Amino acid sequence: MVKMHMLLCVTFFILHLSSLMLVTSSPSSSLHYKSIFSFGDSLADTGNGPVIFERLSIFNPVTRHPYGSTFFGRPSGRDCDGRLIIDFIAENLGLPYVPATQAHNGSFHQGANFAVAAATTLDAEFYHERDIPGAPSKFPLNTSLEVQLAWFESMKPYLCPTERECKEFFASSLFFVGEFGVNDYHFSFQKKTVQEVRSFVPDIVATLSMAIERLITKHGVRSLVVPGVIPSGCSPPILTKFADDSPAAYDSKTGCLKAYNEVGMHHNSLLQAALSKLQAKHRNVRIIYADYFGPVMEMVQSPHKFGFEDVLSVCCGGPGRYMYNASVRCGDAAAITCVDPSARLYWAGVHLTEVANRYIASRWMGKINSLARPSSKGAK
Ligand SMILES: *[C@@H]1O[C@H](CO)[C@@H](O)[C@H](O)[C@H]1NC(C)=O
Ligand SMILES: *[C@@H]1O[C@H](CO)[C@@H](O)[C@H](O)[C@H]1NC(C)=O
Ligand SMILES: *[C@@H]1O[C@H](CO)[C@@H](O)[C@H](O)[C@H]1NC(C)=O
């Protein structure tokens, strides 16, 4: 009995350890992606935001201390204390950190990141026409998925000299389409009811679907990772802005706002249905749905399993119930930073800490590794 118990403990320990170590282990030999291309928002932005915001004279706090204090040792243009999911995945695939196209002065042959903080799936006009989020805000900026695809298409001549070589190159590259959606919803929640915002979901998913179709049919892309959205109702800005007097608005187990999470679940379920359709249509392509919602919920539901002291407050912010305060932002002189970011799920705003990103990356890597890159035979 005792032996059996010890064996179980050891097995549990090893399993636990291996799940933590997955991201730092050497890349699987079956995968040799030549490059990573990434489209998305601040959850994947490795440095475009500061450049684009500066051009428009919009202050971007990620350029200040204590951003990057856990890893990089300086503000790196990421909205995090360290690495993002895309950074851990690049490390795991043996590729360089994916350079931000607006910030990097060098080669993009091993990766190009078009993701920009605050980017929406739908074009900015869709929101401006509806006064979302409304003046004096300049957001959303002209950095939608469509705009990022146009940036990618205009980079092609620098990446590959002929259409045939481009198709070969893109067929052996890994493409991230997203995360997209969080900004569409969070901007909209400022002005519209949850039900109205929910009615945008089909358009947003259709736009993602069309972008994926275009990458496959026009550019020969054969490996795509498409992340769903995070549980917005657990994120400190939403919890602060839409604090509800009614306890019924909250999930009693987690303290998250149910209605805002439901919009995300709806998005994720329509997205998965759309991806299944695309996968059925394009048999020689791999489309991986990357679950963002599930791992964040796991961390919210079982903080201690992940070593978290607090899962609904940001590590870096201002006074308030969730340490999120729109007038005292991380990076401001008056901001407060927690002692140990690795004991928090949220770093600043909706953005996760490096330790949370590492865990989510390990989950996504499991899926990326579970199927080898499709062979280049049969590429058209
Ligand atoms: C970009 O790199 C080139 C070559 O290394 C250098 O000559 C140029 O000044 C750089 N431009 C900027 C804007 O840093
Ligand atoms: C948005 O950006 C794209 C690509 O850079 C450009 O072609 C387009 O004219 C811009 N649209 C607006 C409204 O500024
Ligand atoms: C946000 O910070 C300001 C300035 O410190 C403070 O006056 C205000 O009460 C804070 N808001 C909340 C909700 O605590």
PDB file of C-alpha atoms in Angstrom, residues 6-219:
ATOM      1  CA  MET A   6       4.624   6.502  -3.165  1.00  0.00           C
ATOM      2  CA  LEU A   7       4.571   5.362  -6.750  1.00  0.00           C
ATOM      3  CA  LEU A   8       1.447   7.388  -7.391  1.00  0.00           C
ATOM      4  CA  CYS A   9       3.026  10.423  -5.784  1.00  0.00           C
ATOM      5  CA  VAL A  10       6.149  10.046  -7.880  1.00  0.00           C
ATOM      6  CA  THR A  11       4.094   9.558 -11.037  1.00  0.00           C
ATOM      7  CA  PHE A  12       2.039  12.609 -10.252  1.00  0.00           C
ATOM      8  CA  PHE A  13       5.160  14.618  -9.588  1.00  0.00           C
ATOM      9  CA  ILE A  14       6.764  13.555 -12.851  1.00  0.00           C
ATOM     10  CA  LEU A  15       3.616  14.307 -14.831  1.00  0.00           C
ATOM     11  CA  HIS A  16       3.358  17.676 -13.207  1.00  0.00           C
ATOM     12  CA  LEU A  17       7.005  18.409 -13.813  1.00  0.00           C
ATOM     13  CA  SER A  18       6.862  17.299 -17.438  1.00  0.00           C
ATOM     14  CA  SER A  19       3.887  19.535 -18.127  1.00  0.00           C
ATOM     15  CA  LEU A  20       5.826  22.462 -16.708  1.00  0.00           C
ATOM     16  CA  MET A  21       8.965  21.577 -18.625  1.00  0.00           C
ATOM     17  CA  LEU A  22       7.286  20.967 -21.963  1.00  0.00           C
ATOM     18  CA  VAL A  23       7.895  24.443 -23.258  1.00  0.00           C
ATOM     19  CA  THR A  24      11.582  24.446 -22.429  1.00  0.00           C
ATOM     20  CA  SER A  25      12.256  20.979 -23.891  1.00  0.00           C
ATOM     21  CA  SER A  26      13.984  20.734 -27.255  1.00  0.00           C
ATOM     22  CA  PRO A  27      11.852  21.059 -30.350  1.00  0.00           C
ATOM     23  CA  SER A  28      10.401  17.885 -31.779  1.00  0.00           C
ATOM     24  CA  SER A  29      12.478  16.639 -34.674  1.00  0.00           C
ATOM     25  CA  SER A  30       9.361  16.024 -36.775  1.00  0.00           C
ATOM     26  CA  LEU A  31       8.670  19.735 -36.962  1.00  0.00           C
ATOM     27  CA  HIS A  32      10.889  21.999 -38.931  1.00  0.00           C
ATOM     28  CA  TYR A  33       8.919  25.121 -39.522  1.00  0.00           C
ATOM     29  CA  LYS A  34      11.081  27.585 -41.385  1.00  0.00           C
ATOM     30  CA  SER A  35       9.238  30.575 -40.050  1.00  0.00           C
ATOM     31  CA  ILE A  36       6.351  31.890 -37.956  1.00  0.00           C
ATOM     32  CA  PHE A  37       3.908  34.507 -39.231  1.00  0.00           C
ATOM     33  CA  SER A  38       1.597  36.078 -36.714  1.00  0.00           C
ATOM     34  CA  PHE A  39      -1.481  38.284 -36.875  1.00  0.00           C
ATOM     35  CA  GLY A  40      -3.317  39.498 -33.794  1.00  0.00           C
ATOM     36  CA  ASP A  41      -3.563  42.043 -31.007  1.00  0.00           C
ATOM     37  CA  SER A  42      -1.686  42.870 -27.799  1.00  0.00           C
ATOM     38  CA  LEU A  43      -1.828  39.242 -26.685  1.00  0.00           C
ATOM     39  CA  ALA A  44       0.622  38.489 -29.520  1.00  0.00           C
ATOM     40  CA  ASP A  45       2.232  41.913 -30.139  1.00  0.00           C
ATOM     41  CA  THR A  46       6.010  41.711 -29.731  1.00  0.00           C
ATOM     42  CA  GLY A  47       6.685  45.398 -30.378  1.00  0.00           C
ATOM     43  CA  ASN A  48       4.451  46.936 -33.065  1.00  0.00           C
ATOM     44  CA  GLY A  49       2.176  48.784 -30.651  1.00  0.00           C
ATOM     45  CA  PRO A  50       4.731  51.338 -29.414  1.00  0.00           C
ATOM     46  CA  VAL A  51       5.768  52.259 -32.987  1.00  0.00           C
ATOM     47  CA  ILE A  52       2.230  52.608 -34.342  1.00  0.00           C
ATOM     48  CA  PHE A  53       0.931  54.458 -31.291  1.00  0.00           C
ATOM     49  CA  GLU A  54       3.840  56.879 -31.366  1.00  0.00           C
ATOM     50  CA  ARG A  55       3.107  57.745 -35.001  1.00  0.00           C
ATOM     51  CA  LEU A  56      -0.390  58.742 -33.891  1.00  0.00           C
ATOM     52  CA  SER A  57       0.835  60.472 -30.705  1.00  0.00           C
ATOM     53  CA  ILE A  58      -0.919  57.943 -28.468  1.00  0.00           C
ATOM     54  CA  PHE A  59       0.912  57.158 -25.282  1.00  0.00           C
ATOM     55  CA  ASN A  60       1.710  53.469 -24.805  1.00  0.00           C
ATOM     56  CA  PRO A  61       2.591  52.422 -21.246  1.00  0.00           C
ATOM     57  CA  VAL A  62       4.330  49.177 -22.307  1.00  0.00           C
ATOM     58  CA  THR A  63       7.451  51.192 -23.118  1.00  0.00           C
ATOM     59  CA  ARG A  64       7.965  51.862 -19.407  1.00  0.00           C
ATOM     60  CA  HIS A  65       9.211  50.074 -16.325  1.00  0.00           C
ATOM     61  CA  PRO A  66       8.122  47.527 -14.963  1.00  0.00           C
ATOM     62  CA  TYR A  67       7.095  45.957 -18.291  1.00  0.00           C
ATOM     63  CA  GLY A  68       9.615  43.248 -19.191  1.00  0.00           C
ATOM     64  CA  SER A  69      11.022  43.085 -15.652  1.00  0.00           C
ATOM     65  CA  THR A  70      10.710  39.264 -15.326  1.00  0.00           C
ATOM     66  CA  PHE A  71      12.270  38.500 -18.715  1.00  0.00           C
ATOM     67  CA  PHE A  72      14.183  40.708 -21.184  1.00  0.00           C
ATOM     68  CA  GLY A  73      15.079  42.970 -18.226  1.00  0.00           C
ATOM     69  CA  ARG A  74      13.640  46.012 -20.017  1.00  0.00           C
ATOM     70  CA  PRO A  75      10.385  47.029 -21.673  1.00  0.00           C
ATOM     71  CA  SER A  76      10.312  44.956 -24.862  1.00  0.00           C
ATOM     72  CA  GLY A  77       7.143  46.358 -26.429  1.00  0.00           C
ATOM     73  CA  ARG A  78       5.113  43.435 -25.043  1.00  0.00           C
ATOM     74  CA  ASP A  79       2.218  43.941 -22.658  1.00  0.00           C
ATOM     75  CA  CYS A  80       3.665  41.541 -20.087  1.00  0.00           C
ATOM     76  CA  ASP A  81       6.303  41.196 -17.384  1.00  0.00           C
ATOM     77  CA  GLY A  82       8.120  38.829 -19.748  1.00  0.00           C
ATOM     78  CA  ARG A  83       7.377  36.503 -22.623  1.00  0.00           C
ATOM     79  CA  LEU A  84       4.124  36.023 -24.519  1.00  0.00           C
ATOM     80  CA  ILE A  85       2.667  32.719 -25.698  1.00  0.00           C
ATOM     81  CA  ILE A  86       4.125  33.314 -29.165  1.00  0.00           C
ATOM     82  CA  ASP A  87       7.597  33.730 -27.611  1.00  0.00           C
ATOM     83  CA  PHE A  88       7.418  30.379 -25.828  1.00  0.00           C
ATOM     84  CA  ILE A  89       6.206  28.710 -29.009  1.00  0.00           C
ATOM     85  CA  ALA A  90       9.032  30.255 -31.061  1.00  0.00           C
ATOM     86  CA  GLU A  91      11.543  29.021 -28.446  1.00  0.00           C
ATOM     87  CA  ASN A  92      10.023  25.570 -28.540  1.00  0.00           C
ATOM     88  CA  LEU A  93      10.180  25.380 -32.333  1.00  0.00           C
ATOM     89  CA  GLY A  94      13.810  26.481 -32.283  1.00  0.00           C
ATOM     90  CA  LEU A  95      13.044  29.767 -34.027  1.00  0.00           C
ATOM     91  CA  PRO A  96      13.932  33.341 -33.012  1.00  0.00           C
ATOM     92  CA  TYR A  97      11.357  35.490 -31.204  1.00  0.00           C
ATOM     93  CA  VAL A  98       9.003  36.608 -33.944  1.00  0.00           C
ATOM     94  CA  PRO A  99      10.111  40.154 -34.851  1.00  0.00           C
ATOM     95  CA  ALA A 100       7.521  42.934 -34.908  1.00  0.00           C
ATOM     96  CA  THR A 101       7.326  44.162 -38.481  1.00  0.00           C
ATOM     97  CA  GLN A 102       6.998  47.843 -37.568  1.00  0.00           C
ATOM     98  CA  ALA A 103       9.868  47.792 -35.065  1.00  0.00           C
ATOM     99  CA  HIS A 104      12.474  45.400 -36.451  1.00  0.00           C
ATOM    100  CA  ASN A 105      15.141  46.558 -38.853  1.00  0.00           C
ATOM    101  CA  GLY A 106      16.348  43.287 -40.301  1.00  0.00           C
ATOM    102  CA  SER A 107      15.345  40.026 -41.903  1.00  0.00           C
ATOM    103  CA  PHE A 108      11.866  38.532 -41.656  1.00  0.00           C
ATOM    104  CA  HIS A 109      12.875  35.201 -43.161  1.00  0.00           C
ATOM    105  CA  GLN A 110      12.419  33.362 -39.878  1.00  0.00           C
ATOM    106  CA  GLY A 111       9.282  35.134 -38.850  1.00  0.00           C
ATOM    107  CA  ALA A 112       7.193  38.274 -39.053  1.00  0.00           C
ATOM    108  CA  ASN A 113       4.758  39.475 -36.443  1.00  0.00           C
ATOM    109  CA  PHE A 114       2.033  41.823 -37.686  1.00  0.00           C
ATOM    110  CA  ALA A 115       0.064  41.744 -34.412  1.00  0.00           C
ATOM    111  CA  VAL A 116      -0.661  45.174 -32.938  1.00  0.00           C
ATOM    112  CA  ALA A 117      -2.027  46.115 -29.550  1.00  0.00           C
ATOM    113  CA  ALA A 118      -5.712  47.135 -29.715  1.00  0.00           C
ATOM    114  CA  ALA A 119      -6.259  45.545 -33.142  1.00  0.00           C
ATOM    115  CA  THR A 120      -9.763  44.449 -34.035  1.00  0.00           C
ATOM    116  CA  THR A 121     -10.969  41.698 -36.337  1.00  0.00           C
ATOM    117  CA  LEU A 122     -13.424  43.953 -38.135  1.00  0.00           C
ATOM    118  CA  ASP A 123     -12.226  47.130 -39.842  1.00  0.00           C
ATOM    119  CA  ALA A 124     -12.116  50.273 -37.735  1.00  0.00           C
ATOM    120  CA  GLU A 125     -14.914  51.829 -39.838  1.00  0.00           C
ATOM    121  CA  PHE A 126     -17.396  49.266 -38.538  1.00  0.00           C
ATOM    122  CA  TYR A 127     -16.860  50.658 -35.036  1.00  0.00           C
ATOM    123  CA  HIS A 128     -16.450  54.324 -35.979  1.00  0.00           C
ATOM    124  CA  GLU A 129     -19.808  54.188 -37.793  1.00  0.00           C
ATOM    125  CA  ARG A 130     -21.411  52.951 -34.576  1.00  0.00           C
ATOM    126  CA  ASP A 131     -19.552  55.436 -32.349  1.00  0.00           C
ATOM    127  CA  ILE A 132     -17.701  52.596 -30.566  1.00  0.00           C
ATOM    128  CA  PRO A 133     -16.012  53.302 -28.201  1.00  0.00           C
ATOM    129  CA  GLY A 134     -16.640  56.915 -29.242  1.00  0.00           C
ATOM    130  CA  ALA A 135     -14.843  60.253 -29.009  1.00  0.00           C
ATOM    131  CA  PRO A 136     -12.402  61.329 -27.703  1.00  0.00           C
ATOM    132  CA  SER A 137     -10.954  57.836 -28.209  1.00  0.00           C
ATOM    133  CA  LYS A 138      -8.933  57.327 -31.389  1.00  0.00           C
ATOM    134  CA  PHE A 139      -9.540  53.596 -31.145  1.00  0.00           C
ATOM    135  CA  PRO A 140      -9.958  51.305 -32.942  1.00  0.00           C
ATOM    136  CA  LEU A 141      -6.970  52.226 -35.082  1.00  0.00           C
ATOM    137  CA  ASN A 142      -6.526  51.220 -38.700  1.00  0.00           C
ATOM    138  CA  THR A 143      -4.870  47.909 -37.758  1.00  0.00           C
ATOM    139  CA  SER A 144      -7.616  45.325 -38.317  1.00  0.00           C
ATOM    140  CA  LEU A 145      -7.046  41.780 -39.511  1.00  0.00           C
ATOM    141  CA  GLU A 146      -7.606  42.962 -43.111  1.00  0.00           C
ATOM    142  CA  VAL A 147      -4.964  45.696 -42.686  1.00  0.00           C
ATOM    143  CA  GLN A 148      -2.477  43.207 -41.205  1.00  0.00           C
ATOM    144  CA  LEU A 149      -3.091  40.855 -44.148  1.00  0.00           C
ATOM    145  CA  ALA A 150      -2.371  43.748 -46.512  1.00  0.00           C
ATOM    146  CA  TRP A 151       0.920  44.367 -44.660  1.00  0.00           C
ATOM    147  CA  PHE A 152       1.774  40.692 -45.077  1.00  0.00           C
ATOM    148  CA  GLU A 153       0.956  40.765 -48.780  1.00  0.00           C
ATOM    149  CA  SER A 154       3.089  43.842 -49.349  1.00  0.00           C
ATOM    150  CA  MET A 155       6.019  42.132 -47.605  1.00  0.00           C
ATOM    151  CA  LYS A 156       5.917  39.133 -49.955  1.00  0.00           C
ATOM    152  CA  PRO A 157       8.286  40.510 -52.607  1.00  0.00           C
ATOM    153  CA  TYR A 158      10.963  40.901 -49.914  1.00  0.00           C
ATOM    154  CA  LEU A 159      10.433  37.372 -48.591  1.00  0.00           C
ATOM    155  CA  CYS A 160      10.335  35.262 -51.731  1.00  0.00           C
ATOM    156  CA  PRO A 161      11.143  36.186 -55.328  1.00  0.00           C
ATOM    157  CA  THR A 162       8.549  34.076 -57.174  1.00  0.00           C
ATOM    158  CA  GLU A 163       5.013  32.903 -56.477  1.00  0.00           C
ATOM    159  CA  ARG A 164       6.211  29.291 -56.545  1.00  0.00           C
ATOM    160  CA  GLU A 165       8.947  29.976 -53.992  1.00  0.00           C
ATOM    161  CA  CYS A 166       6.471  31.886 -51.828  1.00  0.00           C
ATOM    162  CA  LYS A 167       4.081  28.945 -51.782  1.00  0.00           C
ATOM    163  CA  GLU A 168       6.904  26.593 -50.796  1.00  0.00           C
ATOM    164  CA  PHE A 169       8.073  28.951 -48.082  1.00  0.00           C
ATOM    165  CA  PHE A 170       4.592  29.565 -46.642  1.00  0.00           C
ATOM    166  CA  ALA A 171       3.764  25.851 -46.819  1.00  0.00           C
ATOM    167  CA  SER A 172       6.646  25.215 -44.439  1.00  0.00           C
ATOM    168  CA  SER A 173       5.795  28.088 -42.098  1.00  0.00           C
ATOM    169  CA  LEU A 174       3.448  28.211 -39.122  1.00  0.00           C
ATOM    170  CA  PHE A 175       0.772  30.922 -39.240  1.00  0.00           C
ATOM    171  CA  PHE A 176      -0.992  32.339 -36.185  1.00  0.00           C
ATOM    172  CA  VAL A 177      -4.323  33.955 -36.967  1.00  0.00           C
ATOM    173  CA  GLY A 178      -5.098  35.599 -33.654  1.00  0.00           C
ATOM    174  CA  GLU A 179      -5.995  35.878 -31.035  1.00  0.00           C
ATOM    175  CA  PHE A 180      -8.568  38.248 -32.554  1.00  0.00           C
ATOM    176  CA  GLY A 181     -11.889  39.256 -31.039  1.00  0.00           C
ATOM    177  CA  VAL A 182     -11.124  40.532 -27.556  1.00  0.00           C
ATOM    178  CA  ASN A 183     -10.801  44.147 -28.718  1.00  0.00           C
ATOM    179  CA  ASP A 184     -13.907  43.912 -30.904  1.00  0.00           C
ATOM    180  CA  TYR A 185     -15.862  42.868 -27.833  1.00  0.00           C
ATOM    181  CA  HIS A 186     -14.189  45.048 -25.211  1.00  0.00           C
ATOM    182  CA  PHE A 187     -14.526  48.241 -27.282  1.00  0.00           C
ATOM    183  CA  SER A 188     -18.151  47.356 -28.004  1.00  0.00           C
ATOM    184  CA  PHE A 189     -19.040  46.655 -24.364  1.00  0.00           C
ATOM    185  CA  GLN A 190     -18.260  50.338 -23.650  1.00  0.00           C
ATOM    186  CA  LYS A 191     -21.215  51.414 -25.753  1.00  0.00           C
ATOM    187  CA  LYS A 192     -23.524  48.475 -26.442  1.00  0.00           C
ATOM    188  CA  THR A 193     -25.446  45.980 -24.358  1.00  0.00           C
ATOM    189  CA  VAL A 194     -24.049  42.488 -24.020  1.00  0.00           C
ATOM    190  CA  GLN A 195     -26.854  41.217 -26.289  1.00  0.00           C
ATOM    191  CA  GLU A 196     -25.980  43.767 -28.982  1.00  0.00           C
ATOM    192  CA  VAL A 197     -22.311  42.850 -28.770  1.00  0.00           C
ATOM    193  CA  ARG A 198     -23.219  39.181 -29.017  1.00  0.00           C
ATOM    194  CA  SER A 199     -24.896  39.910 -32.345  1.00  0.00           C
ATOM    195  CA  PHE A 200     -21.463  40.923 -33.774  1.00  0.00           C
ATOM    196  CA  VAL A 201     -20.023  37.450 -33.172  1.00  0.00           C
ATOM    197  CA  PRO A 202     -21.060  35.855 -36.514  1.00  0.00           C
ATOM    198  CA  ASP A 203     -19.509  38.735 -38.512  1.00  0.00           C
ATOM    199  CA  ILE A 204     -16.302  38.547 -36.506  1.00  0.00           C
ATOM    200  CA  VAL A 205     -15.999  34.792 -36.971  1.00  0.00           C
ATOM    201  CA  ALA A 206     -16.840  35.074 -40.698  1.00  0.00           C
ATOM    202  CA  THR A 207     -14.058  37.659 -41.093  1.00  0.00           C
ATOM    203  CA  LEU A 208     -11.575  35.313 -39.418  1.00  0.00           C
ATOM    204  CA  SER A 209     -12.763  32.492 -41.634  1.00  0.00           C
ATOM    205  CA  MET A 210     -12.293  34.545 -44.804  1.00  0.00           C
ATOM    206  CA  ALA A 211      -8.787  35.542 -43.736  1.00  0.00           C
ATOM    207  CA  ILE A 212      -7.837  31.894 -43.200  1.00  0.00           C
ATOM    208  CA  GLU A 213      -9.333  30.919 -46.553  1.00  0.00           C
ATOM    209  CA  ARG A 214      -7.297  33.677 -48.225  1.00  0.00           C
ATOM    210  CA  LEU A 215      -4.049  32.535 -46.571  1.00  0.00           C
ATOM    211  CA  ILE A 216      -4.671  28.956 -47.721  1.00  0.00           C
ATOM    212  CA  THR A 217      -5.906  29.516 -51.261  1.00  0.00           C
ATOM    213  CA  LYS A 218      -3.985  32.643 -52.248  1.00  0.00           C
ATOM    214  CA  HIS A 219      -0.718  32.106 -50.390  1.00  0.00           C
TER     215      HIS A 219
END
